Coordinates of C-alpha atoms and ligand atoms in Angstrom, one line a residue:
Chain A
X1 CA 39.2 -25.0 15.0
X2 CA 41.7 -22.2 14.5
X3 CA 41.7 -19.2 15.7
X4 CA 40.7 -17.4 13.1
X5 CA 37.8 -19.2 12.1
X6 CA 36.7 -19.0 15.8
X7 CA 37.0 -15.3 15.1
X8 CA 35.0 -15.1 12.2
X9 CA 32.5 -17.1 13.9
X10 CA 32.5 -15.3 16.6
X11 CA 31.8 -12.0 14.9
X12 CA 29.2 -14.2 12.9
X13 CA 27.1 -14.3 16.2
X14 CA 27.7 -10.8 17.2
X15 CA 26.7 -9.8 13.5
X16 CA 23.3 -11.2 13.6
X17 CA 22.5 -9.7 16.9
X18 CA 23.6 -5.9 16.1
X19 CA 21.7 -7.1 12.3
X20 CA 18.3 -8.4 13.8
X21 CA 18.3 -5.3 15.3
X22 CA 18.2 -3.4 12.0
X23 CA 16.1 -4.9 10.2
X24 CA 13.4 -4.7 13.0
X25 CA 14.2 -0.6 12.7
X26 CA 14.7 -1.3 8.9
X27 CA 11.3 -2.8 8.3
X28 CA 9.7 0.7 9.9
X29 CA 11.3 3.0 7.3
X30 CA 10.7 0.3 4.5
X31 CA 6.9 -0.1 5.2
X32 CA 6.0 3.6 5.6
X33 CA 8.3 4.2 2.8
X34 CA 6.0 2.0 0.1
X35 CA 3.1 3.0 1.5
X36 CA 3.1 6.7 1.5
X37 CA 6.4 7.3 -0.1
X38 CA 8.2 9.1 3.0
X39 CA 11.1 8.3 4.7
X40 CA 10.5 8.8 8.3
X41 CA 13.3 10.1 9.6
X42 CA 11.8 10.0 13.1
X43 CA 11.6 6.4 12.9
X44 CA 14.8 5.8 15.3
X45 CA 13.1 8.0 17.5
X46 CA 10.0 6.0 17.7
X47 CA 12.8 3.6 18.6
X48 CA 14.5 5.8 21.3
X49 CA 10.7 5.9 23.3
X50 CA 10.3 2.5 23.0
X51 CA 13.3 2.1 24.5
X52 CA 12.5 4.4 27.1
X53 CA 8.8 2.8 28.1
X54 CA 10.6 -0.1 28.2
X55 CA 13.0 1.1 30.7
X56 CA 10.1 2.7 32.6
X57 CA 8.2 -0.6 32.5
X58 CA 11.2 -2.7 33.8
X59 CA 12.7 -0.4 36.6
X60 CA 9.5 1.6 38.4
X61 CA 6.3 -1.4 37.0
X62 CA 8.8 -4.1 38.0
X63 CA 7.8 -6.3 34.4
X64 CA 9.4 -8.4 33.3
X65 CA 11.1 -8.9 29.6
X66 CA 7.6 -10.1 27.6
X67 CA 5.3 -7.3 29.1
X68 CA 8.0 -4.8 29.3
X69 CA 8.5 -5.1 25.3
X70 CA 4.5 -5.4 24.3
X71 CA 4.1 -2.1 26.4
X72 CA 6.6 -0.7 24.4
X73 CA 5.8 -1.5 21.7
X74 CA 1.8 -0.6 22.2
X75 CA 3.1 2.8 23.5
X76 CA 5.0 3.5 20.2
X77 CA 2.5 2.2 18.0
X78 CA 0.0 4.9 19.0
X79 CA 2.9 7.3 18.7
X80 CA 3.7 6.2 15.5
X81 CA 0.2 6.7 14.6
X82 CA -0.4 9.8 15.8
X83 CA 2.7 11.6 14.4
X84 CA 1.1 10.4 10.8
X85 CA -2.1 11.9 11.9
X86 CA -0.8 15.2 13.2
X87 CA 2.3 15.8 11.3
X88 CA 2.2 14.3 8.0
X89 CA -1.3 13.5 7.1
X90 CA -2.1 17.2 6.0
X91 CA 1.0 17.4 3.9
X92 CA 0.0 13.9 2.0
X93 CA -1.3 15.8 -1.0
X94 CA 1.8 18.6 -1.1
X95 CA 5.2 18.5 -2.6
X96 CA 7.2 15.9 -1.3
X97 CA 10.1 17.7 0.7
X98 CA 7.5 19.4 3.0
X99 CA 7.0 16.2 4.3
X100 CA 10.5 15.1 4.7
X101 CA 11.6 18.4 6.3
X102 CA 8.4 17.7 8.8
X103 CA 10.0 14.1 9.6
X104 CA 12.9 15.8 10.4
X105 CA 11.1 18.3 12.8
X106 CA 9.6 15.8 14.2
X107 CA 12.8 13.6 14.8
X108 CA 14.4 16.8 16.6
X109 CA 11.3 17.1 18.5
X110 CA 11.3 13.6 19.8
X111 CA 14.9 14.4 20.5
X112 CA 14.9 17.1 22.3
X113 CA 11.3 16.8 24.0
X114 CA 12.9 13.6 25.1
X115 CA 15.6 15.5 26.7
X116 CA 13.4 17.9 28.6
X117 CA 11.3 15.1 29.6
X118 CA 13.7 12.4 30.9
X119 CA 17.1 14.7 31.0
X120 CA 20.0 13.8 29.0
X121 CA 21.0 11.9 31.3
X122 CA 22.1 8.0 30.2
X123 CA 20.0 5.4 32.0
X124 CA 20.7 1.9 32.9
X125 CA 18.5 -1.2 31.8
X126 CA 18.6 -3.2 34.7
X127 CA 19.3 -6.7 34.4
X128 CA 16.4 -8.2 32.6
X129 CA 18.0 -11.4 31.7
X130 CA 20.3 -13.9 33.6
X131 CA 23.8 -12.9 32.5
X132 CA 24.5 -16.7 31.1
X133 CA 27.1 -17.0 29.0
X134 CA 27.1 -20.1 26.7
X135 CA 30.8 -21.3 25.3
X136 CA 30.2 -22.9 22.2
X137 CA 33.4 -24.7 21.3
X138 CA 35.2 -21.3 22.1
X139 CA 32.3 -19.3 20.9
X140 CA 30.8 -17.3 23.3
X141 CA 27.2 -16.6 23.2
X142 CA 25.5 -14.6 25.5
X143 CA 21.7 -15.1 26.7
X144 CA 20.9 -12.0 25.6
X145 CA 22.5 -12.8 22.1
X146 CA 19.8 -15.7 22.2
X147 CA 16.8 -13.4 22.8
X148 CA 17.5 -11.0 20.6
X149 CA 17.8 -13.3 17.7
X150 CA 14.8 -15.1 18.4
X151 CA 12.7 -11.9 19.4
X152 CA 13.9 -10.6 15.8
X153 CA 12.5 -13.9 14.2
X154 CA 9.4 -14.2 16.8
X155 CA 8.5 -10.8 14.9
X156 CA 9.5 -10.7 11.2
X157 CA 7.5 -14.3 11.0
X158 CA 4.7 -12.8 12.2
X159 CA 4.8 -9.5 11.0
X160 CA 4.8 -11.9 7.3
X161 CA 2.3 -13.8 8.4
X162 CA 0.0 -10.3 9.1
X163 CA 1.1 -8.6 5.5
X164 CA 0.6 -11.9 3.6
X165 CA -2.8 -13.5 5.1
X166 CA -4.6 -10.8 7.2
X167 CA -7.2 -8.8 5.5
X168 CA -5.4 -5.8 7.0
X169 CA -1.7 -6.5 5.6
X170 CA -3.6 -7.4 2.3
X171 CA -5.4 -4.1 2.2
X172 CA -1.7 -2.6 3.4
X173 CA -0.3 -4.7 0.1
X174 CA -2.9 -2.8 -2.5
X175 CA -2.2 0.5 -0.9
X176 CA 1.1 0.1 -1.2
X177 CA 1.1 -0.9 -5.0
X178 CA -2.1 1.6 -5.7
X179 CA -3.7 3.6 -3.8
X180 CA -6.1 4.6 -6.0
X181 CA -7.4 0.9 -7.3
X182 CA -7.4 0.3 -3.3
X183 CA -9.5 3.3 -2.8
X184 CA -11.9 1.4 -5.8
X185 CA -11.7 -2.2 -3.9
X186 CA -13.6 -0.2 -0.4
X187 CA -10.2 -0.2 1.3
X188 CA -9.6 2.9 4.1
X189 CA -6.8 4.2 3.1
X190 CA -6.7 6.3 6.4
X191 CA -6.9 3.2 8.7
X192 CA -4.5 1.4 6.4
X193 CA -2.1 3.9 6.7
X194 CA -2.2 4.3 10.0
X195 CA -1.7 0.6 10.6
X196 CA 1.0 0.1 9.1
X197 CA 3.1 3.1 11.2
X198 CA 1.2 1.3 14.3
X199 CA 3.0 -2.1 13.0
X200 CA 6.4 0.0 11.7
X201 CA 6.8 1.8 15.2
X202 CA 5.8 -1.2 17.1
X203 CA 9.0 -3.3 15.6
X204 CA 11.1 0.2 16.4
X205 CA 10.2 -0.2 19.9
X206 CA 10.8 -4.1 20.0
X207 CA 14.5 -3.4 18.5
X208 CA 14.7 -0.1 21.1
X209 CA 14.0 -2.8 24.0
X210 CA 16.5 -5.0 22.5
X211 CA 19.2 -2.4 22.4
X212 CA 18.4 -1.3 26.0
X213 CA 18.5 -5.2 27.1
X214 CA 21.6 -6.0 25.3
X215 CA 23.8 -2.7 25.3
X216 CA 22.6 -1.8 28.8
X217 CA 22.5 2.0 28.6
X218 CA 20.0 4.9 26.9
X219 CA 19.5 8.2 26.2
X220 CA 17.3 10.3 24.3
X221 CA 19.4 10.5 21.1
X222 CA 20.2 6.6 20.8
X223 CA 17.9 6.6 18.1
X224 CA 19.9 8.5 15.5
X225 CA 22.9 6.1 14.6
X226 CA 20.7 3.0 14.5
X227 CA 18.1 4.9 12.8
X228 CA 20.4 6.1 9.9
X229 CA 21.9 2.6 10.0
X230 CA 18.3 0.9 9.6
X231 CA 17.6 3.4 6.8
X232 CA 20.7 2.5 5.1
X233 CA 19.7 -1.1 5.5
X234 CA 16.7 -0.6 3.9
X235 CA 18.3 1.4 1.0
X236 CA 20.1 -1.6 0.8
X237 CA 17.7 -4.4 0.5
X238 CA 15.3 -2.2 -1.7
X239 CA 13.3 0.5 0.1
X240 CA 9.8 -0.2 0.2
X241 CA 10.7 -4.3 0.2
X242 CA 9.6 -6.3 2.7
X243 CA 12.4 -9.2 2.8
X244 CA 14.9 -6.3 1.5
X245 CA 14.7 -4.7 5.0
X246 CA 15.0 -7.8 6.7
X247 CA 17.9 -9.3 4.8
X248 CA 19.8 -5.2 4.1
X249 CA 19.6 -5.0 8.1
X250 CA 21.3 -8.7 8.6
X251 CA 23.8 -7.9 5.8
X252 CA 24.8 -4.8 7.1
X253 CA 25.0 -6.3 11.0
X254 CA 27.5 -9.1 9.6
X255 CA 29.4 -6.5 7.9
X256 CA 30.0 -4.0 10.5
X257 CA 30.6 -7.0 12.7
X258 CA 33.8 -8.4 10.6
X259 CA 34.8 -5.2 10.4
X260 CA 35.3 -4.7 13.7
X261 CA 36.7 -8.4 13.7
X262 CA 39.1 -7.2 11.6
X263 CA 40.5 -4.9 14.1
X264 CA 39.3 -2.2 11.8
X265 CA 36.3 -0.9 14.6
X266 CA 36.9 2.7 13.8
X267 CA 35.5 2.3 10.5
X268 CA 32.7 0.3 11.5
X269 CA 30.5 3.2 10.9
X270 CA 32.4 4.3 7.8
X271 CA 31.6 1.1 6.0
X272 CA 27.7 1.2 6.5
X273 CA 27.7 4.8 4.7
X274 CA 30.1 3.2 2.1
X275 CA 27.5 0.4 1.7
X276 CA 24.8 3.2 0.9
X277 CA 27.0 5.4 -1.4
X278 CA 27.5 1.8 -3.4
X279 CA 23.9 0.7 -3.3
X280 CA 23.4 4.5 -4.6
X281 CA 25.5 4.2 -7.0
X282 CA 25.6 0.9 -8.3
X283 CA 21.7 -0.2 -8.0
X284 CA 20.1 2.4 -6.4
X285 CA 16.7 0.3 -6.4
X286 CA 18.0 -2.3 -3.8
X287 CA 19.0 -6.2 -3.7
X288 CA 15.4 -6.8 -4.0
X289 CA 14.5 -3.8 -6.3
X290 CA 13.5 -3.9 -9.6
X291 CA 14.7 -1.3 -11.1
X292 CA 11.8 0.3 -12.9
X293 CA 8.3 -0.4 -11.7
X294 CA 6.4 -1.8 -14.0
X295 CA 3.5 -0.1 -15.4
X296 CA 1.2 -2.8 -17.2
Chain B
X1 CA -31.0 4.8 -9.8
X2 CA -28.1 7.4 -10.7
X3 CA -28.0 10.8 -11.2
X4 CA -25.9 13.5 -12.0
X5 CA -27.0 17.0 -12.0
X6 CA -25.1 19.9 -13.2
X7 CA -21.2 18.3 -12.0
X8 CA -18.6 20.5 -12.4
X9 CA -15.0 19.0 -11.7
X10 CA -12.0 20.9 -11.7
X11 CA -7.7 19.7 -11.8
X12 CA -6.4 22.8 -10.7
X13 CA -7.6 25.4 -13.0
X14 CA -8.8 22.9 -15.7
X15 CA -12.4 22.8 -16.0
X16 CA -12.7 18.7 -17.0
X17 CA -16.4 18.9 -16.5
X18 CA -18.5 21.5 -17.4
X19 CA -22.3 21.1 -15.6
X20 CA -22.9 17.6 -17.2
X21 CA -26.1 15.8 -16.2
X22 CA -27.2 12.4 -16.9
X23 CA -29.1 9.5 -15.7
X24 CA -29.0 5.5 -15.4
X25 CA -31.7 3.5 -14.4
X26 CA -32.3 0.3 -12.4
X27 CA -31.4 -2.8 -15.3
X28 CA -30.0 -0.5 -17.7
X29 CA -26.9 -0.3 -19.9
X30 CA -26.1 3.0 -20.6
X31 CA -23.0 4.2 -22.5
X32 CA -20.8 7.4 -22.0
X33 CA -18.9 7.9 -25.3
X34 CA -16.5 10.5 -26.8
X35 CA -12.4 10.5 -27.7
X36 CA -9.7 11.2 -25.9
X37 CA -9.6 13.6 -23.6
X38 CA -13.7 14.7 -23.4
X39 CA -14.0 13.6 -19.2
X40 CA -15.4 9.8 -19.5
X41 CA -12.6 9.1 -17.1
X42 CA -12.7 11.7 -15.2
X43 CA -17.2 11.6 -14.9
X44 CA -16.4 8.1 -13.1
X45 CA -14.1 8.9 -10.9
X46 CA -16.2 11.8 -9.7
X47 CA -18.7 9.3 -9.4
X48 CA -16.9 6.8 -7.0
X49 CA -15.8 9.4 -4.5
X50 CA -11.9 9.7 -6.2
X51 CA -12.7 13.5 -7.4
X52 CA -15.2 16.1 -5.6
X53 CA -17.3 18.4 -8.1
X54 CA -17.2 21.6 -7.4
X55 CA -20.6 22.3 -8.2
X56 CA -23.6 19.1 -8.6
X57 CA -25.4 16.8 -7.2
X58 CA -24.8 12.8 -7.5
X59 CA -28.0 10.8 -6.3
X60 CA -27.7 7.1 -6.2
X61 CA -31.0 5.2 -5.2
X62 CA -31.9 8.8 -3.3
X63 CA -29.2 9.1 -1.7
X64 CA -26.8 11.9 -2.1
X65 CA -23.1 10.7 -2.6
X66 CA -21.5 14.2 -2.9
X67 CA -19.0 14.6 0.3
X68 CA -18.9 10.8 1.0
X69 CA -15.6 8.4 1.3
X70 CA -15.1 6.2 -1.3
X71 CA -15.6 2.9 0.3
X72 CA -18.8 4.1 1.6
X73 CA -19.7 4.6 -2.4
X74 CA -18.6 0.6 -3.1
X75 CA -20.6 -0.6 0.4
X76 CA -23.6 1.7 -1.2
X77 CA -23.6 -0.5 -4.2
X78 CA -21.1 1.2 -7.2
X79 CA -18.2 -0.9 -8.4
X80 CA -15.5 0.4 -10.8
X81 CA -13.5 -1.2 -13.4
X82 CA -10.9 1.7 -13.9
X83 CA -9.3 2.2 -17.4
X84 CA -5.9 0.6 -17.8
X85 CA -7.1 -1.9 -15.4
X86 CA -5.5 -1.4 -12.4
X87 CA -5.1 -5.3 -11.2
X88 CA -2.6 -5.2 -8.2
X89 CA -0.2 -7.1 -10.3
X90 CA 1.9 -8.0 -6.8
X91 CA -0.5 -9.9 -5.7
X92 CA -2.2 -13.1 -7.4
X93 CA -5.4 -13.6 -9.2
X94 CA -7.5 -15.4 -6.6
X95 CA -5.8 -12.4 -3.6
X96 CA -7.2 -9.3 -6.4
X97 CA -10.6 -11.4 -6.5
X98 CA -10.9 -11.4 -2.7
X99 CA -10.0 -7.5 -2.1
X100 CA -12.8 -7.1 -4.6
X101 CA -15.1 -8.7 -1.7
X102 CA -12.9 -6.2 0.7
X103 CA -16.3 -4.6 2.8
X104 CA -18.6 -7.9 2.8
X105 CA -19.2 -9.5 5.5
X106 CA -21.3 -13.0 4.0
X107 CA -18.6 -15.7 3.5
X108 CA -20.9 -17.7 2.2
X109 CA -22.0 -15.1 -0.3
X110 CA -18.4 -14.4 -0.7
X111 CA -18.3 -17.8 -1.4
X112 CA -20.8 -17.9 -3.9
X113 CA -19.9 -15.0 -6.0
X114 CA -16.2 -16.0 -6.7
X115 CA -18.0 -19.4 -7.9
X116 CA -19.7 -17.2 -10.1
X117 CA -16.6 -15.0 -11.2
X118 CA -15.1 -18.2 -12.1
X119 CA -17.6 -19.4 -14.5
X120 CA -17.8 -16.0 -16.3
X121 CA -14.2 -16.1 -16.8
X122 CA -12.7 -19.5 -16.6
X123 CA -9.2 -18.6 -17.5
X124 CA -9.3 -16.8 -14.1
X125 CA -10.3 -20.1 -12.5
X126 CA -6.9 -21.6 -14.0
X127 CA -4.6 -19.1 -12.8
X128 CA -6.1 -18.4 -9.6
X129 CA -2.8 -19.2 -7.9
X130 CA -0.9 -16.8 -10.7
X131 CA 0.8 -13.3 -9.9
X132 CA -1.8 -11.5 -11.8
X133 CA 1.3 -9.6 -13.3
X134 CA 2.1 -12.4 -15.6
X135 CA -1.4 -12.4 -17.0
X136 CA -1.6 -11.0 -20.5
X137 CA -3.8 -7.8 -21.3
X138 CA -7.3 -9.6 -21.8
X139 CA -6.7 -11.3 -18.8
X140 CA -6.2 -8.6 -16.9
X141 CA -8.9 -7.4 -18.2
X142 CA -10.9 -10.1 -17.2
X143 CA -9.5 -10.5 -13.3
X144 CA -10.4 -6.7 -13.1
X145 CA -14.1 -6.8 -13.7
X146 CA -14.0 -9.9 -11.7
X147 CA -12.9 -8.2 -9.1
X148 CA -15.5 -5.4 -9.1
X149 CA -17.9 -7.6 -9.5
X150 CA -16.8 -9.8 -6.3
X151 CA -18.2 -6.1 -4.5
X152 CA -21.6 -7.5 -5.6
X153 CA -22.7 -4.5 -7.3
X154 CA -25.8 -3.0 -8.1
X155 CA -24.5 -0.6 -10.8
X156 CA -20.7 -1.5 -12.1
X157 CA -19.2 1.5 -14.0
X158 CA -17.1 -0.1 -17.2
X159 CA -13.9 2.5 -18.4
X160 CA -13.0 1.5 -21.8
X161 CA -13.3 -2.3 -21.0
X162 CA -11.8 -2.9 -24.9
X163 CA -8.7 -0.7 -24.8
X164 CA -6.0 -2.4 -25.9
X165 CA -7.4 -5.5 -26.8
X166 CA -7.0 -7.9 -29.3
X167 CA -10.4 -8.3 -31.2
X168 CA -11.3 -11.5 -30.3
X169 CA -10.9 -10.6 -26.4
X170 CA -13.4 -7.3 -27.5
X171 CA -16.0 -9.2 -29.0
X172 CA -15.9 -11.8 -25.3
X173 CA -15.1 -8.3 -23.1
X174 CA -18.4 -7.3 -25.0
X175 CA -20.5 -10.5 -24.5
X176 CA -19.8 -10.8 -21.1
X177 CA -20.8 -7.5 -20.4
X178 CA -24.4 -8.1 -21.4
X179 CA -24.1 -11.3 -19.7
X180 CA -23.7 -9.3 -16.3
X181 CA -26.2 -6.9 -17.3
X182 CA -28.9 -9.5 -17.9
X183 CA -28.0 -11.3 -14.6
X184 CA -29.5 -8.0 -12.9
X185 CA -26.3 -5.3 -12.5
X186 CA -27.4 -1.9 -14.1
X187 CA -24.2 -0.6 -16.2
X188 CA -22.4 2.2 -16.7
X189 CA -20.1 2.0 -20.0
X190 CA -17.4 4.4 -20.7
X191 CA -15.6 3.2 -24.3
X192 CA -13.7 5.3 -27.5
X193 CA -14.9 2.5 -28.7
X194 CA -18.6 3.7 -30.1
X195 CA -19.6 1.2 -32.5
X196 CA -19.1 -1.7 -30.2
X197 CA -20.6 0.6 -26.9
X198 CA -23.7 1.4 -29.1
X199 CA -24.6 -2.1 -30.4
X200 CA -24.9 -3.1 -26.7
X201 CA -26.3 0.0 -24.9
X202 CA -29.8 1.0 -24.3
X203 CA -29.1 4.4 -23.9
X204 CA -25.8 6.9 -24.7
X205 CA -24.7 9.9 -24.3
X206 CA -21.5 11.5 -26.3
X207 CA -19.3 13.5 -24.3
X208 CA -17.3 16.4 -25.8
X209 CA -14.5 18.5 -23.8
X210 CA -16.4 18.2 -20.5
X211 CA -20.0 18.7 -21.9
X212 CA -22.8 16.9 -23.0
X213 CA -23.6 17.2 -26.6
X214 CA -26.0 14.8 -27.4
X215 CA -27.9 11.6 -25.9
X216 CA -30.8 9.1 -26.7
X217 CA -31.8 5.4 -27.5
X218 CA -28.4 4.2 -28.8
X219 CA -29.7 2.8 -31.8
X220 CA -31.1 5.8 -32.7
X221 CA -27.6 7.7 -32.1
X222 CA -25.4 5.2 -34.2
X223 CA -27.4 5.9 -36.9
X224 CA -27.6 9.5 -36.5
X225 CA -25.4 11.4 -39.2
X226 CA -23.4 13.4 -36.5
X227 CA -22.4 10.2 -34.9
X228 CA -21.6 8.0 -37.6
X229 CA -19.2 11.1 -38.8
X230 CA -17.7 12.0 -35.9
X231 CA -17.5 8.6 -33.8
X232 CA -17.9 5.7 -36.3
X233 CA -15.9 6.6 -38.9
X234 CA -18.3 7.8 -41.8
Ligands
ADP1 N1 -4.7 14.2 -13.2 C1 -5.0 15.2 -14.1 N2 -4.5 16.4 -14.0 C2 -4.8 17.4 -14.8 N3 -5.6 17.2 -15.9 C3 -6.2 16.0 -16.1 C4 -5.9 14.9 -15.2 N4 -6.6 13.9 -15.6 C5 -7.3 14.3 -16.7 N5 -7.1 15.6 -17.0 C6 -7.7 16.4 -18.1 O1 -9.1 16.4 -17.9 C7 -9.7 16.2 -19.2 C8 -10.5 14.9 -19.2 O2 -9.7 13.8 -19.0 P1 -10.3 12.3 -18.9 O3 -11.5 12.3 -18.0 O4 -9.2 11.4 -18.6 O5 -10.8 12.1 -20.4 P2 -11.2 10.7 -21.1 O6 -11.3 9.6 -20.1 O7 -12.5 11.0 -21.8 O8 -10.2 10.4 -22.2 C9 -8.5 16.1 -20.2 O9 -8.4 17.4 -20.8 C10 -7.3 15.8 -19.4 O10 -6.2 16.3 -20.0
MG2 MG1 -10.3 7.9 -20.0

């Protein structure tokens, strides 16, 4: 094979680590957005502690990988849950940017509550995983490369599985089109609600796990680059879409990977805000969006 | 088995309903007419838990409903068919059906009752697998009482059940309705729609800009000069 096609192959792999890792954050913002409209800006965050219970879990419990991540992601589930209860619950029935200005105060809280809580300080994810390093007819592939890929897909199949045959993701489904005819059907909108930020900040803390396996290091404001990221990949695939998130966070992975194949790494960052000002521009409902909702 | 006493309902500083009372008994069919605008709408949704009155009383089988969540409302027994239909058009026909049964518990019930939906409304039975999007407005129409009635309810509160409708889907709309009624579910029939609403009703009340303004045996109202002029078109 030539070199160049090695390359791009290379940066194929690379792409759909750094993009399952998006579309789990993506997925978050995208199911909170269509079922209560916000856009949770604290949702890389929710990400960031994840990250950080994993940490804990792995260095002082001793776990390993598998209970490391489900206490992590249990942890930010109910933290998820009870930001909606506390913070944005009361302001469900007031003008819209009261609630977005709260997501932001509660993002900056998480922050810089994180900060005093664990110092700024950058930790290290010990070695979780063997440090196996598969060569692929000159691709190289690392172990954690592996896991992160298939933890993504472990996930997003069963997160589907929940939305599209559960009683809960169907009662998540009609809240999310109408809250109003689910309200008629019996449905708690309450508990609904506050599953689906349980389910949204459990996949934050999965990908925050991920990040700490595969990049190593932490600190309490990881969350914000990924976070905007994630949002932009949800922009991308539709916001409020399901398989938008999923396939906005691989597309935008991929992308940012050539990009940096390219020798162009500076602008990795560049080009993922150039994606959104597109998207914004050209079809600001998404890839999967329609672009008026239809109102039978 | 119902009753409203005195409900006043507010949107903001509109008064929508102004102290209305009323009643429906156990096996009745009782319709709540009046054009567009008067607070049919708006007197069910008070009813199934959507708006608080500010001021009233709601009794259903004795039991006060005023203050309680609306899924407690459909386990006590009240299904709603809201106007415009409201299917979850996302999702298909036989996935509305089953959130219909969303708070039972007896599969085999469950079971039973969808059996039953079916033969009311065949069509349903052939696009069971259909986005219910796709369906046309009768349909629709159709899959949504279905889907109140998969709630097994003891009283099932009809909004304008004809709106939009091409005649021949009325007349069906219409038939079916006393079908359900005869097979032991009291009803609650809001329609702009009087002629039809009054051939079918035991009892009716005519609703004008959030107040009561007459009521009795329906056959008595339709021929009643007031209503003929002002509802049934001379
Ligand atoms: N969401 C709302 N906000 C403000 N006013 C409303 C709202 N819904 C209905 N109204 C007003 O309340 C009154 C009764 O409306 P409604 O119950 O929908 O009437 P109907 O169903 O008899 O046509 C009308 O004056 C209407 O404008
Ligand atoms: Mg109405």
């Amino acid at each position: 094979m030539g070199s160049v096609t090695l390359q791009f192959l290379q940066q194929i792999v690379n792409g759909l680590s750094l993009g399952s890792i998006y579309a789990l954050i993506a997925l978050g913002y995208t199911m909170v957005y269509g079922i209560i409209k916000l856009i949770n800006f604290a949702h890389g965050d929710i990400m960031m502690v994840g990250a950080y219970v994993g940490w804990f879990a792995t260095t002082t419990l001793h776990l390993s990988f598998l209970p490391a991540l489900v206490l992590a992601m249990m942890a930010s589930a109910i933290l998820g849950v009870l930001i909606e209860r506390i913070a944005y619950k009361p302001l469900r029935n007031v003008i819209r940017i009261a609630s977005l200005i709260t997501a932001i105060g509660v993002s900056l809280f998480l922050e810089y509550g994180g900060m005093l809580l664990v110092t700024p300080q950058v930790r290290t994810y010990p070695p979780v995983f063997p440090d196996t390093i598969y060569n692929i007819g000159g691709i190289i592939v690392k172990y954690g490369d592996i896991v992160m890929i298939v933890t993504s897909i472990i996930l997003m199949v069963l997160l589907h599985v929940i939305v599209q045959y559960t009683k809960i993701g169907k009662a998540m489904r009609a809240v999310s089109f109408d809250t109003e005819a689910a309200l008629l059907m019996g449905i708690n909108v309450n508990n609904t609600i506050s599953a689906t930020f349980a389910i949204g900040s459990g996949l934050a803390a999965a990908a925050g796990v991920l990040m700490g396996v595969y990049f190593n290091t932490i600190d309490p404001l990881m969350g914000i680059i990924p976070g905007l990221k994630a949002f932009v990949a949800a922009v991308l695939g539709g916001i409020g879409i399901i398989p938008g998130a999923m396939v906005g966070g691989v597309f935008l992975g991929l992308t940012e990977s050539l990009v940096s194949g390219l020798g162009w790494s500076t602008w990795r960052d560049a080009v993922a805000f150039l994606i959104l000002i597109l998207v914004l521009i050209v079809k600001p409902s998404g890839l999967f969006g329609k672009n008026i909702r239809e109102k039978v | 088995m119902l009753v409203l006493e005195d409900i006043n309902v507010y949107y903001g500083a509109i008064h929508a309903l102004k102290g209305i009372s009323f009643e429906v008994n156990q096996g009745e069919i009782v319709t709540l007419i009046g054009s567009n605008g008067a607070g049919k709408s708006t007197s069910l949704k008070t009813i199934s838990g959507l708006l608080r009155p500010k001021k009233g009383k709601i009794t259903f089988k004795g039991e006060n409903l005023a203050n309680i969540a609306p899924q407690s409302i459909v386990a006590n027994g009240i299904s709603q068919v809201p106007e415009g239909r409201h299917v979850f058009a996302n999702m298909t026909v036989i996935e509305n059906l089953e959130l219909g049964a969303y708070l039972r518990k007896d599969k085999a019930g469950v079971k039973q009752d969808l059996k039953r939906v079916y033969e009311l409304f065949p069509r349903l039975l052939e696009r069971s697998s259909q986005l219910s999007g796709t369906l046309s407005g009768g349909e629709q129409q159709m899959l949504a009482m279905g889907r109140a009635l998969m709630s097994k309810p003891q009283l099932l509160l009809l909004d304008e059940p004809s709106m939009g409708l091409a005649p021949i889907f009325v007349k069906q709309i219409f038939s079916i309705i006393k079908e359900i009624n005869s097979s032991g579910t009291t009803i609650l029939l809001v329609e702009q729609n009087a002629h039809m609403a009054l051939s079918i009703a035991n009892r009716a009340y005519v609703l004008e800009t959030g107040k009561i303004v007459l009521s009795g045996d329906s056959q008595k109202l339709a021929a009643s000069e007031e209503v003929r002029r002002a509802y049934l078109g001379g």
